[in-house]
Backbone as CSV, one residue per row, in Angstrom:
resi,resn,N_x,N_y,N_z,CA_x,CA_y,CA_z,C_x,C_y,C_z
1,MET,0.848,-1.179,0.000,0.000,0.000,0.000,0.889,1.235,0.000
2,ARG,0.639,2.106,-0.949,1.443,3.321,-1.045,0.889,4.381,-0.109
3,ILE,1.761,5.019,0.613,1.335,6.089,1.500,1.129,7.367,0.701
4,PHE,2.017,7.656,-0.207,1.942,8.862,-1.011,1.880,8.458,-2.481
5,PRO,0.709,8.594,-3.138,0.597,8.138,-4.519,1.481,8.924,-5.478
6,GLY,1.963,10.068,-5.085,2.818,10.856,-5.954,4.173,10.208,-6.195
7,ASN,4.582,9.288,-5.298,5.876,8.618,-5.477,5.923,7.820,-6.771
8,ALA,4.823,7.155,-7.120,4.788,6.376,-8.362,4.897,7.295,-9.567
9,ILE,4.254,8.428,-9.497,4.299,9.389,-10.599,5.714,9.929,-10.751
10,ILE,6.330,10.276,-9.634,7.695,10.804,-9.674,8.642,9.753,-10.250
11,ALA,8.458,8.489,-9.860,9.319,7.424,-10.375,9.148,7.271,-11.887
12,LYS,7.915,7.357,-12.376,7.688,7.238,-13.817,8.277,8.429,-14.571
13,VAL,8.155,9.610,-14.002,8.733,10.786,-14.648,10.244,10.647,-14.726
14,GLU,10.864,10.222,-13.635,12.318,10.043,-13.636,12.737,8.968,-14.633
15,SER,11.972,7.880,-14.706,12.278,6.810,-15.655,12.166,7.309,-17.089
16,ALA,11.111,8.070,-17.366,10.924,8.599,-18.727,12.025,9.593,-19.069
17,LYS,12.421,10.409,-18.090,13.497,11.365,-18.350,14.803,10.648,-18.650
18,SER,15.098,9.599,-17.874,16.351,8.886,-18.116,16.319,8.161,-19.454
19,GLU,15.163,7.608,-19.838,15.047,6.953,-21.135,15.198,7.955,-22.270
20,ALA,14.572,9.102,-22.114,14.686,10.129,-23.150,16.113,10.636,-23.261
21,PHE,16.775,10.824,-22.123,18.156,11.270,-22.140,19.054,10.232,-22.793
22,ALA,18.817,8.956,-22.457,19.646,7.884,-23.015,19.459,7.778,-24.517
23,SER,18.226,7.947,-24.991,18.005,7.831,-26.433,18.594,9.030,-27.179
24,CYS,18.637,10.183,-26.538,19.204,11.373,-27.183,20.729,11.355,-27.153
25,SER,21.285,10.862,-26.054,22.738,10.915,-25.915,23.431,9.713,-26.525
26,GLY,22.697,8.672,-26.851,23.288,7.501,-27.480,23.939,6.555,-26.498
27,LYS,23.685,6.706,-25.199,24.254,5.798,-24.212,23.564,4.441,-24.319
28,LYS,24.319,3.394,-24.047,23.797,2.047,-24.179,23.283,1.490,-22.853
29,ASP,23.601,2.146,-21.710,23.195,1.584,-20.435,21.698,1.751,-20.173
30,HIS,21.029,2.689,-20.825,19.588,2.874,-20.696,18.968,2.890,-22.087
31,PRO,18.801,1.724,-22.697,18.235,1.729,-24.046,16.764,2.131,-24.025
32,PRO,16.307,2.837,-25.050,14.908,3.217,-25.087,14.019,1.993,-25.253
33,ASP,12.793,2.110,-24.805,11.839,1.020,-24.894,11.433,0.815,-26.344
34,LYS,11.672,-0.374,-26.865,11.368,-0.641,-28.273,9.882,-0.920,-28.481
35,LYS,9.223,-1.469,-27.469,7.809,-1.810,-27.622,6.937,-0.561,-27.597
36,ARG,7.288,0.371,-26.776,6.503,1.596,-26.626,7.395,2.780,-26.954
37,GLY,6.857,3.708,-27.690,7.609,4.903,-28.012,7.671,5.852,-26.836
38,ASP,8.557,6.829,-26.931,8.690,7.817,-25.869,7.402,8.612,-25.678
39,MET,6.678,8.842,-26.761,5.448,9.634,-26.653,4.383,8.892,-25.856
40,SER,4.289,7.576,-25.975,3.292,6.827,-25.213,3.624,6.845,-23.722
41,ILE,4.905,6.839,-23.408,5.301,6.928,-22.007,4.896,8.294,-21.448
42,LEU,5.139,9.339,-22.218,4.771,10.674,-21.764,3.257,10.826,-21.660
43,ARG,2.508,10.176,-22.559,1.044,10.220,-22.462,0.570,9.546,-21.180
44,ASP,1.186,8.431,-20.819,0.816,7.750,-19.580,1.111,8.615,-18.366
45,ILE,2.251,9.301,-18.389,2.606,10.178,-17.273,1.616,11.327,-17.178
46,ARG,1.277,11.908,-18.329,0.316,13.018,-18.341,-1.037,12.552,-17.812
47,LYS,-1.438,11.350,-18.175,-2.710,10.807,-17.732,-2.752,10.690,-16.210
48,GLU,-1.654,10.222,-15.606,-1.606,10.097,-14.167,-1.508,11.450,-13.472
49,LEU,-0.804,12.391,-14.082,-0.666,13.703,-13.466,-1.992,14.446,-13.444
50,PHE,-2.830,14.224,-14.449,-4.102,14.937,-14.531,-5.276,14.109,-14.035
51,TYR,-5.009,13.112,-13.211,-6.052,12.273,-12.649,-7.011,13.098,-11.797
52,ASP,-6.475,13.993,-10.971,-7.316,14.831,-10.112,-8.163,15.785,-10.940
53,VAL,-7.592,16.324,-12.004,-8.356,17.221,-12.882,-9.526,16.471,-13.488
54,GLN,-9.313,15.227,-13.874,-10.393,14.435,-14.441,-11.483,14.164,-13.415
55,LYS,-11.107,13.912,-12.184,-12.099,13.676,-11.129,-12.921,14.934,-10.868
56,PHE,-12.256,16.098,-10.809,-12.988,17.349,-10.641,-13.892,17.608,-11.843
57,SER,-13.434,17.273,-13.029,-14.235,17.470,-14.235,-15.476,16.595,-14.218
58,GLU,-15.329,15.355,-13.753,-16.484,14.468,-13.633,-17.475,15.023,-12.613
59,ALA,-16.966,15.570,-11.523,-17.847,16.176,-10.527,-18.573,17.389,-11.111
60,ALA,-17.887,18.171,-11.947,-18.521,19.328,-12.580,-19.642,18.884,-13.514
61,VAL,-19.412,17.819,-14.262,-20.457,17.295,-15.147,-21.657,16.836,-14.324
62,ASN,-21.399,16.168,-13.206,-22.491,15.703,-12.345,-23.271,16.863,-11.745
63,LYS,-22.582,17.929,-11.343,-23.269,19.098,-10.787,-24.135,19.772,-11.847
64,ALA,-23.594,19.918,-13.050,-24.365,20.540,-14.127,-25.576,19.680,-14.491
65,ARG,-25.393,18.366,-14.490,-26.506,17.463,-14.797,-27.570,17.532,-13.702
66,LEU,-27.150,17.565,-12.436,-28.108,17.660,-11.333,-28.910,18.946,-11.426
67,LEU,-28.246,20.049,-11.737,-28.953,21.322,-11.865,-29.942,21.287,-13.024
68,LYS,-29.571,20.657,-14.117,-30.447,20.597,-15.283,-31.647,19.678,-15.042
69,GLU,-31.409,18.514,-14.443,-32.470,17.529,-14.268,-33.325,17.774,-13.034
70,HIS,-32.724,18.277,-11.956,-33.442,18.493,-10.694,-33.085,19.859,-10.115
71,PRO,-33.557,20.952,-10.717,-33.157,22.279,-10.222,-33.622,22.563,-8.795
72,GLY,-34.799,22.051,-8.412,-35.280,22.271,-7.052,-34.404,21.590,-6.018
73,LYS,-34.004,20.369,-6.315,-33.126,19.629,-5.413,-31.781,20.336,-5.271
74,TYR,-31.238,20.805,-6.392,-29.952,21.500,-6.361,-30.071,22.792,-5.544
75,PHE,-31.155,23.543,-5.772,-31.352,24.798,-5.047,-31.508,24.536,-3.551
76,LEU,-32.232,23.478,-3.187,-32.402,23.145,-1.776,-31.060,22.780,-1.126
77,ARG,-30.216,22.077,-1.859,-28.883,21.766,-1.336,-28.074,23.042,-1.109
78,ALA,-28.203,24.003,-2.017,-27.486,25.274,-1.862,-28.028,26.055,-0.667
79,VAL,-29.334,26.021,-0.480,-29.942,26.711,0.670,-29.454,26.090,1.974
80,MET,-29.403,24.769,2.019,-28.940,24.099,3.235,-27.487,24.440,3.549
81,ALA,-26.659,24.546,2.536,-25.253,24.905,2.765,-25.152,26.307,3.355
82,GLY,-25.899,27.256,2.803,-25.895,28.611,3.342,-26.394,28.653,4.778
83,PHE,-27.427,27.866,5.051,-27.984,27.810,6.405,-26.962,27.255,7.398
84,PHE,-26.294,26.168,7.031,-25.299,25.588,7.928,-24.148,26.549,8.194
85,ILE,-23.722,27.273,7.186,-22.619,28.220,7.365,-23.020,29.330,8.330
86,VAL,-24.225,29.864,8.182,-24.660,30.952,9.069,-24.829,30.461,10.502
87,VAL,-25.441,29.301,10.679,-25.621,28.770,12.033,-24.265,28.510,12.676
88,ALA,-23.332,27.961,11.917,-22.004,27.701,12.465,-21.273,28.995,12.784
89,MET,-21.454,30.009,11.947,-20.810,31.298,12.214,-21.348,31.920,13.498
90,ILE,-22.654,31.867,13.679,-23.252,32.423,14.901,-22.772,31.643,16.122
91,PHE,-22.813,30.315,16.029,-22.379,29.490,17.151,-20.898,29.693,17.453
92,SER,-20.089,29.840,16.407,-18.658,30.083,16.584,-18.423,31.413,17.294
93,ASN,-19.166,32.443,16.909,-19.020,33.745,17.576,-19.463,33.689,19.030
94,VAL,-20.522,32.945,19.316,-20.984,32.811,20.701,-19.926,32.118,21.548
95,VAL,-19.374,31.027,21.019,-18.336,30.302,21.764,-17.103,31.179,21.947
96,GLY,-16.702,31.880,20.898,-15.527,32.748,20.989,-15.719,33.874,21.983
97,ASN,-16.902,34.492,21.993,-17.159,35.598,22.919,-17.350,35.129,24.349
98,THR,-17.758,33.897,24.546,-17.905,33.359,25.896,-16.550,33.298,26.595
99,PHE,-15.522,32.948,25.853,-14.183,32.838,26.419,-13.361,34.116,26.267
100,GLN,-13.928,35.163,25.701,-13.170,36.387,25.429,-12.600,37.018,26.696
101,SER,-13.376,37.047,27.767,-12.901,37.714,28.987,-11.939,36.836,29.788
102,THR,-12.117,35.522,29.742,-11.268,34.657,30.559,-10.008,34.204,29.820
103,ASP,-10.181,33.612,28.644,-9.026,33.109,27.893,-9.318,33.198,26.393
104,PRO,-8.930,34.304,25.741,-9.262,34.501,24.327,-8.678,33.449,23.384
105,ALA,-7.528,32.887,23.743,-6.922,31.885,22.869,-7.802,30.641,22.781
106,TRP,-8.344,30.209,23.919,-9.243,29.061,23.912,-10.526,29.377,23.153
107,GLY,-10.985,30.606,23.259,-12.193,31.003,22.535,-12.001,30.909,21.030
108,LYS,-10.831,31.354,20.562,-10.560,31.267,19.116,-10.436,29.814,18.667
109,LEU,-9.766,29.000,19.467,-9.602,27.596,19.116,-10.951,26.880,19.071
110,LEU,-11.741,27.033,20.118,-13.043,26.362,20.155,-13.994,26.927,19.101
111,GLY,-13.896,28.220,18.825,-14.722,28.806,17.762,-14.388,28.212,16.403
112,GLY,-13.106,27.987,16.153,-12.698,27.358,14.895,-13.169,25.918,14.797
113,ILE,-13.109,25.194,15.899,-13.582,23.804,15.909,-15.077,23.754,15.659
114,VAL,-15.819,24.651,16.288,-17.270,24.688,16.106,-17.617,25.025,14.660
115,PHE,-16.889,25.944,14.054,-17.164,26.303,12.671,-16.862,25.137,11.724
116,ALA,-15.877,24.343,12.066,-15.537,23.189,11.224,-16.673,22.169,11.176
117,ILE,-17.514,22.171,12.193,-18.659,21.268,12.197,-19.572,21.574,11.018
118,ALA,-19.720,22.839,10.657,-20.559,23.207,9.514,-20.006,22.632,8.223
119,VAL,-18.719,22.686,8.078,-18.107,22.133,6.863,-18.341,20.626,6.803
120,LEU,-18.231,19.951,7.939,-18.505,18.512,7.967,-19.957,18.222,7.609
121,LEU,-20.881,19.001,8.142,-22.298,18.807,7.810,-22.546,19.012,6.320
122,ILE,-21.922,20.016,5.741,-22.085,20.287,4.316,-21.566,19.120,3.491
123,VAL,-20.441,18.574,3.871,-19.879,17.434,3.139,-20.757,16.200,3.313
124,PHE,-21.212,15.948,4.528,-21.987,14.729,4.783,-23.334,14.722,4.073
125,ILE,-24.005,15.858,3.990,-25.318,15.853,3.330,-25.202,16.151,1.840
126,GLY,-24.017,16.489,1.364,-23.832,16.759,-0.058,-24.387,18.104,-0.481
127,ALA,-24.302,19.091,0.390,-24.821,20.425,0.074,-23.915,21.115,-0.939
128,GLU,-24.450,22.148,-1.565,-23.749,22.864,-2.640,-23.291,24.232,-2.143
129,LEU,-22.051,24.324,-1.726,-21.485,25.580,-1.261,-20.830,26.294,-2.445
130,PHE,-21.067,27.590,-2.560,-20.588,28.359,-3.708,-19.074,28.277,-3.868
131,THR,-18.348,28.338,-2.773,-16.884,28.316,-2.876,-16.375,26.994,-3.428
132,GLY,-16.976,25.895,-3.014,-16.592,24.594,-3.553,-16.953,24.462,-5.023
133,ASN,-18.099,25.041,-5.405,-18.510,24.998,-6.809,-17.575,25.814,-7.692
134,ASN,-16.987,26.873,-7.145,-16.004,27.634,-7.928,-14.843,26.739,-8.333
135,LEU,-14.335,25.972,-7.399,-13.209,25.087,-7.687,-13.599,24.010,-8.697
136,VAL,-14.677,23.302,-8.408,-15.052,22.153,-9.230,-15.429,22.582,-10.648
137,MET,-16.237,23.612,-10.774,-16.704,24.021,-12.097,-15.581,24.654,-12.914
138,ALA,-14.645,25.317,-12.269,-13.506,25.881,-13.009,-12.661,24.761,-13.616
139,PHE,-12.459,23.688,-12.875,-11.727,22.548,-13.426,-12.496,21.908,-14.579
140,GLY,-13.827,21.808,-14.431,-14.631,21.236,-15.506,-14.576,22.071,-16.770
141,ALA,-14.575,23.382,-16.621,-14.491,24.262,-17.788,-13.087,24.215,-18.389
142,TYR,-12.074,24.127,-17.549,-10.694,24.026,-18.033,-10.503,22.754,-18.857
143,ASP,-11.096,21.672,-18.391,-10.969,20.385,-19.073,-11.975,20.241,-20.222
144,LYS,-12.790,21.279,-20.421,-13.791,21.328,-21.500,-14.833,20.214,-21.391
145,LYS,-15.153,19.822,-20.172,-16.217,18.840,-19.951,-17.563,19.521,-19.776
146,VAL,-17.548,20.790,-19.330,-18.770,21.580,-19.208,-18.545,22.918,-19.908
147,SER,-19.630,23.497,-20.363,-19.521,24.792,-21.035,-19.512,25.911,-19.996
148,TRP,-19.092,27.078,-20.430,-19.082,28.224,-19.515,-20.500,28.646,-19.152
149,ALA,-21.472,28.374,-20.016,-22.870,28.661,-19.683,-23.325,27.775,-18.524
150,GLN,-22.935,26.499,-18.543,-23.267,25.608,-17.434,-22.569,26.050,-16.154
151,VAL,-21.327,26.479,-16.286,-20.585,26.970,-15.119,-21.312,28.169,-14.509
152,GLY,-21.711,29.105,-15.357,-22.421,30.295,-14.875,-23.727,29.949,-14.191
153,LYS,-24.473,28.993,-14.743,-25.741,28.593,-14.118,-25.521,27.977,-12.750
154,VAL,-24.534,27.086,-12.660,-24.250,26.441,-11.371,-23.804,27.479,-10.347
155,TRP,-22.914,28.377,-10.780,-22.459,29.415,-9.855,-23.610,30.305,-9.403
156,LEU,-24.449,30.717,-10.331,-25.553,31.616,-9.992,-26.539,30.960,-9.036
157,VAL,-26.958,29.735,-9.346,-27.943,29.056,-8.503,-27.354,28.753,-7.131
158,SER,-26.095,28.330,-7.067,-25.513,28.041,-5.758,-25.301,29.317,-4.947
159,TYR,-24.950,30.417,-5.608,-24.765,31.685,-4.891,-26.094,32.189,-4.334
160,ILE,-27.125,32.165,-5.168,-28.448,32.614,-4.707,-28.969,31.689,-3.613
161,GLY,-28.781,30.376,-3.785,-29.215,29.433,-2.761,-28.491,29.628,-1.449
162,ASN,-27.186,29.852,-1.491,-26.438,30.121,-0.261,-26.918,31.402,0.407
163,PHE,-27.227,32.422,-0.413,-27.711,33.687,0.153,-29.077,33.507,0.799
164,VAL,-29.971,32.771,0.152,-31.290,32.506,0.735,-31.124,31.717,2.029
165,GLY,-30.213,30.747,2.047,-29.981,29.969,3.262,-29.444,30.833,4.395
166,CYS,-28.687,31.857,4.065,-28.185,32.779,5.088,-29.305,33.622,5.684
167,LEU,-30.314,33.910,4.904,-31.413,34.754,5.367,-32.423,33.986,6.226
168,ILE,-32.434,32.673,6.105,-33.408,31.869,6.857,-33.074,31.884,8.289
């Protein structure tokens, strides 16, 4: 079991670099791969390096599809995310101000822990937070899996939903 998956990628990059160097310099100790060309090795490396981009792109496609097929469900998820953020912010401020007179450092620490609960709730229920949608949809547009019109719709609906959730 690999602890850091980047080690395999780094090893492949180093192997490809040494093979490319050996084929260019004419050294015999690292002969180039005869079965596979140098370009196929580089394509494999590129594929592994952009694995995360592909996952974000798939998530962007799923978000755009959810908004198109079930706009009410998507909007409700955005409202819930806004609601959780506001409740956590209020609770965090209450906890922080409770400790302000006695020990402000503990108040800041506990306030941060309390606010993190909102992020966990958002992740667990699958709510649509605008800031997370910025990341995911930007990757989807970069990878050309979603159009900029779809990106704009997702951003707009999630922003309005988060704002409505804040007002509740």
